Coordinates of C-alpha atoms and ligand atoms in Angstrom, one line a residue:
M1 CA 21.1 -22.1 -1.0
A2 CA 18.1 -23.4 -2.9
Y3 CA 16.2 -20.4 -1.5
T4 CA 18.6 -17.8 -3.0
Q5 CA 18.5 -19.6 -6.4
V6 CA 14.7 -19.6 -6.5
L7 CA 14.4 -16.0 -5.6
S8 CA 17.0 -14.8 -8.0
T9 CA 15.3 -16.7 -10.9
S10 CA 12.0 -15.1 -10.0
C11 CA 13.6 -11.8 -10.1
M12 CA 14.4 -12.4 -13.8
F13 CA 10.7 -11.9 -14.5
Y14 CA 11.0 -8.3 -13.6
K15 CA 12.4 -5.2 -15.2
E16 CA 14.0 -2.5 -13.4
D17 CA 11.5 -0.2 -11.6
R18 CA 8.5 -2.5 -12.1
V19 CA 8.5 -3.9 -8.6
P20 CA 8.7 -2.3 -5.3
M21 CA 12.2 -2.2 -3.9
T22 CA 13.1 -3.4 -0.5
S23 CA 14.6 -1.1 2.0
D24 CA 18.1 -2.0 0.5
N25 CA 17.7 -0.2 -2.8
S26 CA 20.1 -2.6 -4.7
K27 CA 17.7 -5.5 -4.2
M28 CA 14.1 -6.0 -5.5
K29 CA 11.5 -7.9 -3.9
P30 CA 8.9 -9.3 -6.3
P31 CA 5.3 -9.2 -5.4
H32 CA 4.5 -12.6 -3.8
V33 CA 1.5 -14.7 -3.4
L34 CA 1.4 -17.9 -1.3
T35 CA -1.2 -20.3 -2.5
V36 CA -2.6 -22.8 0.0
A37 CA -4.6 -25.4 -2.1
G38 CA -4.8 -28.9 -3.6
S39 CA -2.7 -30.3 -6.4
D40 CA -4.6 -31.2 -9.7
S41 CA -2.9 -33.8 -11.7
G42 CA -4.5 -32.6 -14.8
A43 CA -3.0 -29.1 -14.1
G44 CA -6.1 -27.2 -15.0
A45 CA -7.1 -26.1 -11.5
G46 CA -5.6 -25.9 -8.0
I47 CA -2.0 -25.3 -7.3
Q48 CA -1.1 -25.7 -10.8
A49 CA -3.7 -23.0 -12.0
D50 CA -2.4 -20.7 -9.3
L51 CA 1.2 -21.0 -10.4
K52 CA 0.4 -20.4 -14.0
T53 CA -1.9 -17.5 -13.2
C54 CA 0.7 -15.7 -11.1
A55 CA 3.5 -16.3 -13.6
A56 CA 1.1 -14.9 -16.4
R57 CA 0.5 -11.8 -14.2
G58 CA 4.2 -11.3 -13.4
V59 CA 4.0 -12.3 -9.6
Y60 CA 6.1 -15.0 -7.7
C61 CA 4.0 -17.7 -6.3
S62 CA 5.0 -20.1 -3.4
T63 CA 2.8 -23.1 -2.6
V64 CA 1.5 -25.1 0.3
I65 CA -0.2 -28.2 -0.8
T66 CA -3.2 -29.3 1.2
A67 CA -4.1 -32.5 -0.9
V68 CA -3.1 -34.3 -3.9
T69 CA -5.8 -35.2 -6.3
A70 CA -5.9 -37.7 -9.2
Q71 CA -7.9 -35.6 -11.6
N72 CA -8.5 -35.2 -15.3
T73 CA -11.0 -33.8 -17.7
V74 CA -13.5 -36.4 -16.8
G75 CA -13.5 -35.8 -13.1
V76 CA -11.7 -36.5 -9.7
Q77 CA -10.5 -40.0 -9.4
G78 CA -8.9 -39.9 -6.1
V79 CA -8.0 -37.5 -3.2
N80 CA -5.0 -37.9 -0.8
I81 CA -5.2 -35.3 2.0
V82 CA -1.8 -34.1 3.4
P83 CA -1.5 -34.6 7.1
E84 CA -2.3 -31.5 9.1
D85 CA 1.1 -31.2 10.8
F86 CA 2.8 -31.4 7.5
V87 CA 0.5 -28.6 6.2
V88 CA 1.8 -26.6 9.2
E89 CA 5.3 -27.5 8.4
Q90 CA 5.0 -26.1 4.7
L91 CA 3.2 -22.9 6.1
K92 CA 5.9 -22.2 8.6
S93 CA 8.7 -22.8 6.0
V94 CA 7.3 -20.3 3.6
L95 CA 5.8 -17.7 6.0
S96 CA 8.7 -17.5 8.3
D97 CA 11.1 -16.8 5.5
M98 CA 9.9 -15.5 2.3
Q99 CA 8.1 -12.1 2.9
V100 CA 4.6 -13.2 1.4
D101 CA 2.3 -10.2 0.4
V102 CA -0.9 -12.1 -0.1
V103 CA -2.2 -15.6 0.8
K104 CA -4.8 -17.1 -1.4
T105 CA -6.6 -20.3 -0.4
G106 CA -8.2 -23.0 -2.4
M107 CA -9.0 -26.7 -1.5
L108 CA -8.9 -27.0 2.3
P109 CA -10.1 -30.6 2.7
S110 CA -10.4 -30.9 6.6
V111 CA -11.4 -29.0 9.6
G112 CA -8.0 -29.4 11.0
I113 CA -6.3 -27.9 7.9
V114 CA -8.7 -24.8 8.1
S115 CA -7.8 -24.5 11.7
V116 CA -4.1 -24.8 11.5
L117 CA -4.1 -22.3 8.5
S118 CA -6.0 -19.7 10.5
Q119 CA -3.5 -20.1 13.4
S120 CA -0.5 -19.7 11.1
L121 CA -2.1 -16.6 9.6
H122 CA -2.4 -15.1 13.1
E123 CA 1.2 -16.0 13.8
F124 CA 2.6 -14.6 10.5
P125 CA 0.1 -11.9 9.2
V126 CA 0.1 -11.0 5.5
R127 CA -1.2 -7.8 3.7
A128 CA -4.2 -9.6 2.2
L129 CA -6.0 -12.9 2.5
V130 CA -8.1 -14.1 -0.5
V131 CA -10.4 -17.1 0.3
D132 CA -11.7 -19.2 -2.6
P133 CA -14.1 -21.5 -0.6
V134 CA -13.5 -24.6 -2.9
M135 CA -16.0 -27.3 -2.2
V136 CA -17.2 -28.9 -5.4
S137 CA -15.1 -29.2 -8.7
T138 CA -16.7 -28.0 -11.8
S139 CA -17.1 -31.8 -12.7
G140 CA -19.4 -32.0 -9.6
D141 CA -16.8 -34.0 -7.3
V142 CA -16.8 -33.0 -3.6
L143 CA -13.3 -31.6 -2.7
A144 CA -14.3 -30.4 0.8
G145 CA -17.2 -31.7 2.7
P146 CA -19.8 -29.9 4.8
S147 CA -17.9 -30.6 8.0
I148 CA -15.5 -27.8 7.2
L149 CA -18.4 -25.1 7.0
A150 CA -18.5 -24.2 10.7
E151 CA -14.6 -23.7 10.9
F152 CA -14.8 -21.7 7.8
R153 CA -17.5 -19.4 9.0
E154 CA -16.0 -18.9 12.4
E155 CA -12.3 -18.7 11.7
L156 CA -11.3 -18.0 8.1
L157 CA -14.1 -15.8 6.8
P158 CA -13.7 -13.0 9.5
M159 CA -10.0 -12.9 8.5
A160 CA -10.5 -12.7 4.7
D161 CA -10.2 -9.6 2.8
I162 CA -12.3 -11.2 0.0
I163 CA -14.0 -14.4 -0.5
T164 CA -14.9 -15.8 -4.0
P165 CA -17.7 -18.6 -3.8
N166 CA -19.4 -19.8 -6.9
L167 CA -23.2 -20.2 -6.8
K168 CA -23.0 -23.6 -5.0
E169 CA -20.4 -22.6 -2.5
A170 CA -22.3 -19.4 -1.7
S171 CA -25.5 -21.4 -0.8
A172 CA -23.5 -24.0 1.2
L173 CA -21.9 -21.3 3.3
L174 CA -25.3 -19.7 3.9
G175 CA -27.1 -23.0 4.3
C176 CA -29.6 -21.7 1.9
Q177 CA -31.5 -22.7 -1.3
Q178 CA -29.8 -22.8 -4.7
L179 CA -29.0 -19.3 -6.2
K180 CA -30.8 -18.9 -9.6
T181 CA -30.7 -15.2 -10.4
V182 CA -28.5 -12.1 -10.1
S183 CA -30.9 -10.8 -7.5
D184 CA -30.2 -14.1 -5.4
M185 CA -26.5 -13.5 -6.0
R186 CA -26.8 -9.9 -4.5
S187 CA -28.6 -11.2 -1.5
A188 CA -26.1 -14.0 -1.0
A189 CA -23.2 -11.5 -1.3
K190 CA -24.8 -9.3 1.6
L191 CA -25.3 -12.1 3.9
L192 CA -21.9 -13.5 3.3
H193 CA -20.4 -10.1 4.1
E194 CA -22.0 -10.2 7.5
M195 CA -19.9 -13.3 8.3
G196 CA -16.9 -11.0 8.3
P197 CA -14.9 -10.7 5.0
R198 CA -14.2 -7.1 3.8
Y199 CA -15.4 -7.9 0.3
V200 CA -17.4 -10.7 -1.4
I201 CA -17.6 -11.8 -5.0
V202 CA -20.3 -14.2 -5.9
K203 CA -19.2 -15.9 -9.2
G204 CA -22.0 -16.5 -11.7
G205 CA -20.1 -18.9 -14.2
D206 CA -22.8 -21.5 -13.7
L207 CA -25.8 -19.1 -13.6
P208 CA -28.5 -20.7 -15.7
D209 CA -30.0 -19.0 -18.9
S210 CA -27.4 -16.2 -18.6
L211 CA -25.9 -14.9 -21.9
D212 CA -23.2 -12.9 -20.1
A213 CA -20.8 -14.2 -17.3
V214 CA -22.0 -12.1 -14.4
D215 CA -20.4 -11.9 -11.1
V216 CA -21.7 -9.8 -8.1
F217 CA -19.2 -7.9 -6.1
F218 CA -20.1 -6.3 -2.8
D219 CA -17.9 -4.0 -0.7
G220 CA -20.2 -3.6 2.3
Q221 CA -22.0 -0.6 0.8
D222 CA -22.3 -0.9 -3.0
F223 CA -23.0 -3.7 -5.3
Y224 CA -21.2 -4.0 -8.7
E225 CA -22.4 -6.4 -11.3
L226 CA -19.2 -7.5 -13.3
R227 CA -20.1 -8.6 -16.6
S228 CA -18.2 -10.2 -19.4
S229 CA -19.2 -12.0 -22.5
R230 CA -19.8 -15.8 -22.0
I231 CA -17.2 -17.7 -24.0
K232 CA -18.6 -20.8 -25.6
T233 CA -16.2 -23.4 -24.6
R234 CA -15.7 -26.8 -22.7
N235 CA -12.4 -25.3 -21.3
T236 CA -13.6 -23.9 -18.0
H237 CA -12.0 -26.2 -15.6
G238 CA -10.0 -23.9 -13.2
T239 CA -11.7 -20.6 -13.8
G240 CA -12.5 -20.2 -10.2
C241 CA -9.0 -21.0 -8.9
S242 CA -7.5 -18.7 -11.6
L243 CA -9.8 -15.8 -10.9
A244 CA -8.9 -15.9 -7.2
S245 CA -5.1 -16.1 -7.7
C246 CA -5.4 -13.3 -10.3
I247 CA -7.0 -11.1 -7.7
A248 CA -4.4 -12.2 -5.2
A249 CA -1.6 -11.4 -7.8
E250 CA -3.0 -8.0 -8.4
L251 CA -3.3 -7.2 -4.8
A252 CA 0.3 -8.3 -4.3
K253 CA 1.4 -5.7 -6.9
G254 CA -0.3 -3.1 -4.9
S255 CA -3.8 -2.8 -6.5
S256 CA -6.8 -2.0 -4.4
M257 CA -9.7 -4.6 -4.3
L258 CA -12.1 -3.4 -7.0
P259 CA -9.5 -2.8 -9.8
A260 CA -7.9 -6.2 -8.8
V261 CA -11.2 -8.1 -9.2
K262 CA -11.9 -6.3 -12.5
V263 CA -8.5 -7.2 -13.9
A264 CA -8.8 -10.9 -12.7
K265 CA -12.3 -11.1 -14.4
R266 CA -10.9 -9.7 -17.7
Y267 CA -7.9 -12.1 -17.4
V268 CA -10.2 -15.2 -17.1
E269 CA -12.4 -14.0 -20.0
T270 CA -9.4 -13.3 -22.3
A271 CA -7.8 -16.7 -21.3
L272 CA -11.0 -18.5 -22.1
D273 CA -11.5 -16.7 -25.3
Y274 CA -7.9 -17.6 -26.5
S275 CA -8.3 -21.2 -25.4
K276 CA -11.8 -21.9 -26.6
D277 CA -10.8 -24.4 -29.2
I278 CA -7.8 -26.2 -27.6
A279 CA -8.5 -29.9 -27.0
I280 CA -6.9 -31.6 -24.0
G281 CA -8.4 -34.8 -22.7
N282 CA -11.6 -36.6 -23.6
G283 CA -13.8 -35.4 -20.8
T284 CA -16.2 -32.6 -20.6
Q285 CA -14.1 -30.1 -18.6
G286 CA -10.9 -29.1 -20.3
P287 CA -8.3 -26.9 -18.9
F288 CA -7.4 -23.5 -20.5
D289 CA -4.2 -21.8 -21.5
H290 CA -3.2 -19.5 -18.7
I291 CA -0.3 -17.9 -20.6
F292 CA -2.3 -17.4 -23.5
R293 CA -0.1 -14.8 -25.2
L294 CA 2.5 -17.5 -25.7
K295 CA 0.1 -18.8 -28.4
S296 CA -0.5 -16.7 -31.5
N297 CA 2.1 -18.7 -33.7
G298 CA 4.7 -17.9 -31.1
Q299 CA 5.0 -14.4 -32.4
K300 CA 4.0 -12.6 -29.3
S301 CA 5.9 -14.6 -26.7
H302 CA 8.3 -11.7 -26.1
R303 CA 5.4 -9.4 -25.2
Q304 CA 4.4 -8.6 -21.8
V305 CA 1.2 -10.3 -20.5
G306 CA -1.6 -7.8 -19.7
F307 CA -1.3 -4.3 -18.4
N308 CA 1.2 -3.5 -15.6
P309 CA 0.5 -0.1 -13.9
S310 CA 4.1 0.2 -13.2
D311 CA 4.8 0.5 -16.9
L312 CA 3.5 4.0 -16.6
F313 CA 6.7 5.0 -14.7
L314 CA 8.4 6.7 -17.6
Y315 CA 5.8 7.2 -20.3
A316 CA 7.2 8.6 -23.7
V317 CA 4.9 10.3 -26.0
T318 CA 6.1 11.1 -29.5
D319 CA 5.3 14.2 -31.6
S320 CA 5.9 14.2 -35.3
G321 CA 6.5 17.8 -35.5
M322 CA 9.4 17.6 -33.1
N323 CA 11.0 14.7 -34.9
E324 CA 10.9 16.6 -38.2
K325 CA 12.3 19.7 -36.6
W326 CA 15.3 17.6 -35.4
G327 CA 15.5 15.7 -38.7
R328 CA 15.1 12.2 -37.2
S329 CA 12.7 9.3 -38.0
I330 CA 10.0 8.2 -35.5
T331 CA 11.6 4.8 -35.2
D332 CA 14.9 6.3 -34.2
A333 CA 13.2 8.6 -31.6
V334 CA 11.5 5.6 -30.2
K335 CA 14.6 3.4 -30.1
A336 CA 16.5 6.2 -28.3
A337 CA 13.8 6.7 -25.7
I338 CA 13.6 2.9 -24.9
E339 CA 17.3 2.7 -24.7
G340 CA 17.3 5.7 -22.2
G341 CA 14.6 3.8 -20.0
A342 CA 11.2 4.6 -21.2
T343 CA 8.8 2.0 -19.9
I344 CA 5.9 2.6 -22.3
V345 CA 5.6 4.4 -25.6
Q346 CA 2.7 6.2 -27.1
L347 CA 2.6 7.4 -30.7
R348 CA 0.8 10.7 -31.1
E349 CA 0.9 11.7 -34.6
K350 CA -1.8 14.2 -35.1
D351 CA -0.9 15.2 -38.7
A352 CA 0.5 12.0 -40.2
E353 CA -1.1 10.5 -43.3
T354 CA -2.7 7.2 -42.5
H355 CA -0.6 5.1 -44.8
K356 CA 2.6 6.5 -43.3
F357 CA 1.4 6.4 -39.8
L358 CA 0.5 2.8 -40.1
E359 CA 3.9 1.9 -41.5
A360 CA 5.7 3.8 -38.7
A361 CA 3.4 2.2 -36.2
K362 CA 4.2 -1.3 -37.4
A363 CA 7.9 -0.6 -37.2
C364 CA 7.5 0.9 -33.7
C365 CA 5.5 -2.1 -32.5
E366 CA 8.4 -4.4 -33.5
I367 CA 11.0 -2.2 -31.7
C368 CA 8.9 -2.0 -28.6
H369 CA 7.9 -5.6 -28.4
S370 CA 11.5 -6.8 -28.9
H371 CA 12.3 -4.9 -25.7
G372 CA 9.1 -6.0 -23.8
I373 CA 7.7 -2.3 -23.9
P374 CA 4.0 -1.8 -24.6
L375 CA 3.2 0.5 -27.4
L376 CA 0.0 2.6 -27.4
I377 CA -1.5 4.6 -30.3
N378 CA -3.1 8.0 -29.6
D379 CA -6.7 8.3 -30.6
R380 CA -6.4 6.0 -33.7
I381 CA -8.2 2.8 -32.8
D382 CA -8.0 1.7 -36.5
I383 CA -4.1 2.1 -36.5
A384 CA -3.8 0.3 -33.2
L385 CA -5.8 -2.6 -34.6
A386 CA -4.1 -2.7 -37.9
C387 CA -0.5 -2.9 -36.3
D388 CA -1.6 -5.0 -33.3
A389 CA -0.4 -2.3 -30.8
D390 CA -0.9 -3.0 -27.2
G391 CA -3.7 -0.4 -26.9
V392 CA -4.7 3.1 -27.3
H393 CA -4.9 6.4 -25.4
V394 CA -8.0 8.6 -26.0
G395 CA -8.8 12.1 -24.9
Q396 CA -12.2 13.4 -23.7
S397 CA -13.4 14.3 -27.2
D398 CA -12.0 11.2 -29.0
M399 CA -13.8 7.8 -29.2
P400 CA -15.4 7.0 -25.9
A401 CA -13.4 4.5 -23.9
S402 CA -16.5 2.1 -23.6
V403 CA -16.7 2.0 -27.4
A404 CA -12.8 1.6 -27.7
R405 CA -13.1 -1.3 -25.3
T406 CA -15.8 -3.0 -27.4
L407 CA -13.7 -2.6 -30.6
L408 CA -10.5 -3.6 -29.1
G409 CA -11.6 -6.4 -26.8
P410 CA -10.8 -7.1 -23.3
E411 CA -7.1 -7.6 -23.6
K412 CA -5.8 -4.3 -25.1
I413 CA -4.8 -1.3 -22.8
I414 CA -6.9 1.8 -22.9
G415 CA -5.9 5.1 -21.3
V416 CA -8.1 8.1 -21.0
S417 CA -7.1 11.8 -20.4
C418 CA -8.9 13.1 -17.3
K419 CA -8.9 16.5 -15.5
T420 CA -11.7 15.9 -13.0
I421 CA -12.9 13.2 -10.5
E422 CA -16.0 12.6 -12.6
Q423 CA -14.0 11.9 -15.7
A424 CA -11.7 9.6 -13.8
H425 CA -14.8 7.7 -12.5
Q426 CA -16.4 7.5 -16.0
A427 CA -13.0 6.1 -17.4
W428 CA -13.2 3.4 -14.7
I429 CA -16.8 2.5 -15.6
D430 CA -16.0 2.4 -19.3
G431 CA -13.3 -0.3 -18.7
A432 CA -10.2 1.9 -19.1
D433 CA -7.0 0.6 -17.6
Y434 CA -5.3 3.9 -16.6
I435 CA -5.9 7.6 -16.8
G436 CA -3.6 10.4 -17.7
C437 CA -4.0 13.4 -15.6
G438 CA -2.9 17.0 -16.4
G439 CA -1.7 19.4 -17.6
V440 CA 0.1 19.4 -14.4
Y441 CA 2.3 22.4 -15.6
P442 CA 1.7 24.6 -18.5
T443 CA 2.6 23.2 -21.9
N444 CA 3.0 24.2 -25.5
T445 CA 2.3 20.7 -26.8
K446 CA -1.4 21.1 -26.4
A447 CA -3.1 24.4 -27.3
N448 CA -5.6 25.9 -24.9
N449 CA -4.9 23.1 -22.4
L450 CA -6.2 23.8 -18.9
T451 CA -3.5 23.5 -16.2
V452 CA -4.8 21.5 -13.2
G453 CA -1.6 21.8 -11.2
L454 CA -0.1 19.6 -8.6
E455 CA -3.2 20.0 -6.4
G456 CA -5.6 19.1 -9.2
L457 CA -3.4 16.0 -9.9
K458 CA -3.6 15.0 -6.2
T459 CA -7.4 15.3 -6.1
V460 CA -7.8 13.2 -9.2
C461 CA -5.3 10.6 -8.0
K462 CA -6.9 10.2 -4.6
A463 CA -10.4 9.6 -6.2
S464 CA -9.4 7.5 -9.1
K465 CA -9.9 3.8 -9.0
L466 CA -7.4 3.4 -11.9
P467 CA -3.7 4.0 -11.9
V468 CA -2.7 7.5 -13.0
V469 CA 0.2 8.9 -15.1
A470 CA 0.8 12.7 -14.6
I471 CA 1.2 14.6 -17.8
G472 CA 1.7 18.3 -19.0
G473 CA 5.0 20.3 -18.9
I474 CA 7.0 17.6 -17.0
N475 CA 10.6 17.5 -17.3
A476 CA 13.7 16.4 -15.4
S477 CA 13.7 19.5 -13.2
N478 CA 10.1 19.1 -12.0
A479 CA 9.3 15.4 -12.2
G480 CA 10.8 14.8 -8.8
S481 CA 8.2 17.2 -7.3
V482 CA 5.6 15.4 -9.1
M483 CA 6.6 11.9 -7.9
E484 CA 7.3 13.1 -4.3
T485 CA 3.8 14.0 -3.9
A486 CA 3.6 10.2 -3.3
V487 CA -0.1 10.4 -3.9
Q488 CA -2.0 7.2 -4.1
N489 CA -2.4 5.8 -7.6
L490 CA 0.3 7.9 -9.2
K491 CA 2.5 5.6 -11.1
G492 CA 4.6 7.7 -13.2
V493 CA 4.9 10.7 -15.6
A494 CA 4.3 11.1 -19.2
V495 CA 6.5 13.5 -21.3
V496 CA 6.7 14.8 -24.8
S497 CA 8.9 17.9 -25.3
A498 CA 11.3 17.0 -22.5
L499 CA 12.5 13.9 -24.4
F500 CA 11.7 14.6 -28.1
D501 CA 12.2 18.4 -28.4
R502 CA 15.8 17.9 -27.5
E503 CA 19.1 17.3 -29.2
C504 CA 19.8 13.9 -27.6
I505 CA 16.7 12.0 -26.7
L506 CA 18.9 9.1 -25.1
T507 CA 20.6 11.6 -22.7
E508 CA 17.3 13.3 -21.8
T509 CA 15.5 10.1 -21.1
R510 CA 18.4 8.7 -19.0
K511 CA 18.3 11.9 -17.1
L512 CA 14.7 11.8 -16.4
H513 CA 14.8 8.2 -15.5
A514 CA 17.5 8.9 -12.8
V515 CA 15.3 11.6 -11.4
L516 CA 12.2 9.3 -11.3
K517 CA 14.2 6.5 -9.7
T518 CA 15.6 8.9 -7.0
A519 CA 12.1 10.2 -6.3
A520 CA 10.6 6.7 -6.1
S521 CA 13.3 5.4 -3.6
M522 CA 12.9 8.6 -1.4
T523 CA 9.2 8.1 -1.4
L524 CA 9.7 4.5 -0.5
Q525 CA 11.9 5.3 2.5
R526 CA 9.4 7.9 3.7
T527 CA 6.6 5.5 3.7
H528 CA 8.5 2.7 5.6
Ligands
ADP601 N1 -17.9 -19.4 -20.2 C1 -17.4 -18.5 -19.5 N2 -17.1 -17.2 -20.2 C2 -16.6 -16.2 -19.5 N3 -16.4 -16.2 -18.3 C3 -16.6 -17.4 -17.4 C4 -17.3 -18.5 -18.0 N4 -17.3 -19.5 -17.1 C5 -17.0 -18.8 -15.9 N5 -16.6 -17.6 -16.1 C6 -16.2 -16.7 -15.2 O1 -15.0 -17.4 -14.6 C7 -14.9 -17.1 -13.2 C8 -15.1 -18.3 -12.3 O2 -16.5 -18.5 -12.1 P1 -17.2 -19.9 -11.9 O3 -17.1 -20.9 -13.0 O4 -18.6 -19.6 -11.5 O5 -16.5 -20.4 -10.6 P2 -15.9 -21.8 -10.2 O6 -14.9 -22.3 -11.2 O7 -15.3 -21.6 -8.8 O8 -17.0 -22.8 -10.3 C9 -16.0 -16.1 -13.0 O9 -15.5 -14.7 -13.1 C10 -17.1 -16.4 -14.0 O10 -17.8 -15.3 -14.4
MP5_602 C1 -7.3 -29.4 -6.5 C2 -8.5 -28.7 -7.0 N1 -8.8 -27.4 -6.5 C3 -9.8 -26.7 -6.9 C4 -10.6 -27.2 -7.9 C5 -11.8 -26.4 -8.4 O1 -11.9 -26.3 -9.7 P1 -12.7 -25.0 -10.5 O2 -11.9 -23.8 -10.4 O3 -12.9 -25.5 -11.9 O4 -14.0 -25.0 -9.7 C6 -10.3 -28.5 -8.4 N2 -11.0 -29.0 -9.3 N3 -9.1 -29.2 -7.9
MG603 MG1 -16.2 -23.3 -12.9

């Protein structure tokens, strides 16, 4: 009974069509991370950080507790290790029943616990394993001694999809000198990769003399230096745990590894930035606010946290000309589209006067946010900033996405129109969140627009490291064929005329929503 209650509560986090459906179409299984870690009484790190991170990212999180620590912003005052057989019991309870997608590990304080965890994972395999080899807290206290190293190397690392050591943990696992430079981090990442995990990220939060916070990611072939600005704050307790659980959460939602790591890095940076001035405790290592959007005078609490690729499912793009033609206001058009099932809205007002556009954008922002729907602005970064929209969509000849990212900061959503693999790759490098690919079919909305067709769409989707929304001449009669290509990374369709150049926007949106839903469940059945 308790189980049913917990699961149904968790489902309340999710909107229709935003989570994978189970084979029984009437039920929805939320993405699920199990964290196997220690409790932090100060709630900045460990189990508590994992729960908050997953909640902030819209993912259900279950917990297996390996140790209870007495901890605060000064340091760790005590550690009580949970007996091995009780760790096994917790693992069995969750893994045998709850369809876990991803396991994330944190503090594993004894050889026995590492060993029983490895055995449980063999018995109950999951989609991905994220190993944060927690050894020393940010305050310098030992959380797992060197005795666990051999078991880690032999048992857990070879099973891991990704390991996320900080500088000290990387050198402990390798039995090597302190890492001092990005070049040391690269060498360490390569050597750690040889121990068996599919991916490695060596975190550089504690890199001396570094202006940026640089992490080195290695996929077995290429290195990526993931940089963010270094936030000046004392509140960095729990950054490591939160990075790893955010990676796990993104993987549980269906992301591939690199995009998951990039989202996680940006999540930590943004949370630190929002929390840089909060004061909890008297010590030197303060916790940060994981659910940072709840701040901001409480105004934004209804807004969704971060970008969720499944928001691209039914992407409504407005057109001022069409609204004029049908004699309706932009706000009425947006309301009707949302009521019909639009999951994201973009205002594309090519000819509007700035003053009028801003007024309309502010009104649309309020409507969208009261429904938990993100609002993007086409092209106009100034308008997006002025009305505090969720982000922008830019074309190839608009403001480059890299500049848009600098102007908008790490948190806003950025989409880029791409027709080719090269453009998709550049969008990813520039820090975009999704790409729009098309015209899939010929369209009158855009003059002289090259049609890429379903084949062009497939090619770009397969190569893209970002989620994709298909655009161009899509309507209720062809949307099914687009979605049924079931091509990797394709998350939905963007439409203009099929909703807004019609007499009843509500009816048309509902119709399109139904078509997309049918296509999604057919695709799901085929892939199972
Ligand atoms: N002051 C900071 N500003 C921005 N990012 C940071 C800062 N400190 C740490 N990070 C980031 O937080 C994540 C955790 O890093 P780190 O502190 O090195 O790990 P751990 O908490 O395990 O010691 C990394 O992505 C790192 O780059
Ligand atoms: C129970 C527990 N687990 C992990 C950490 C690591 O903290 P950080 O992420 O700051 O390195 C911690 N301090 N306590
Ligand atoms: Mg840290």
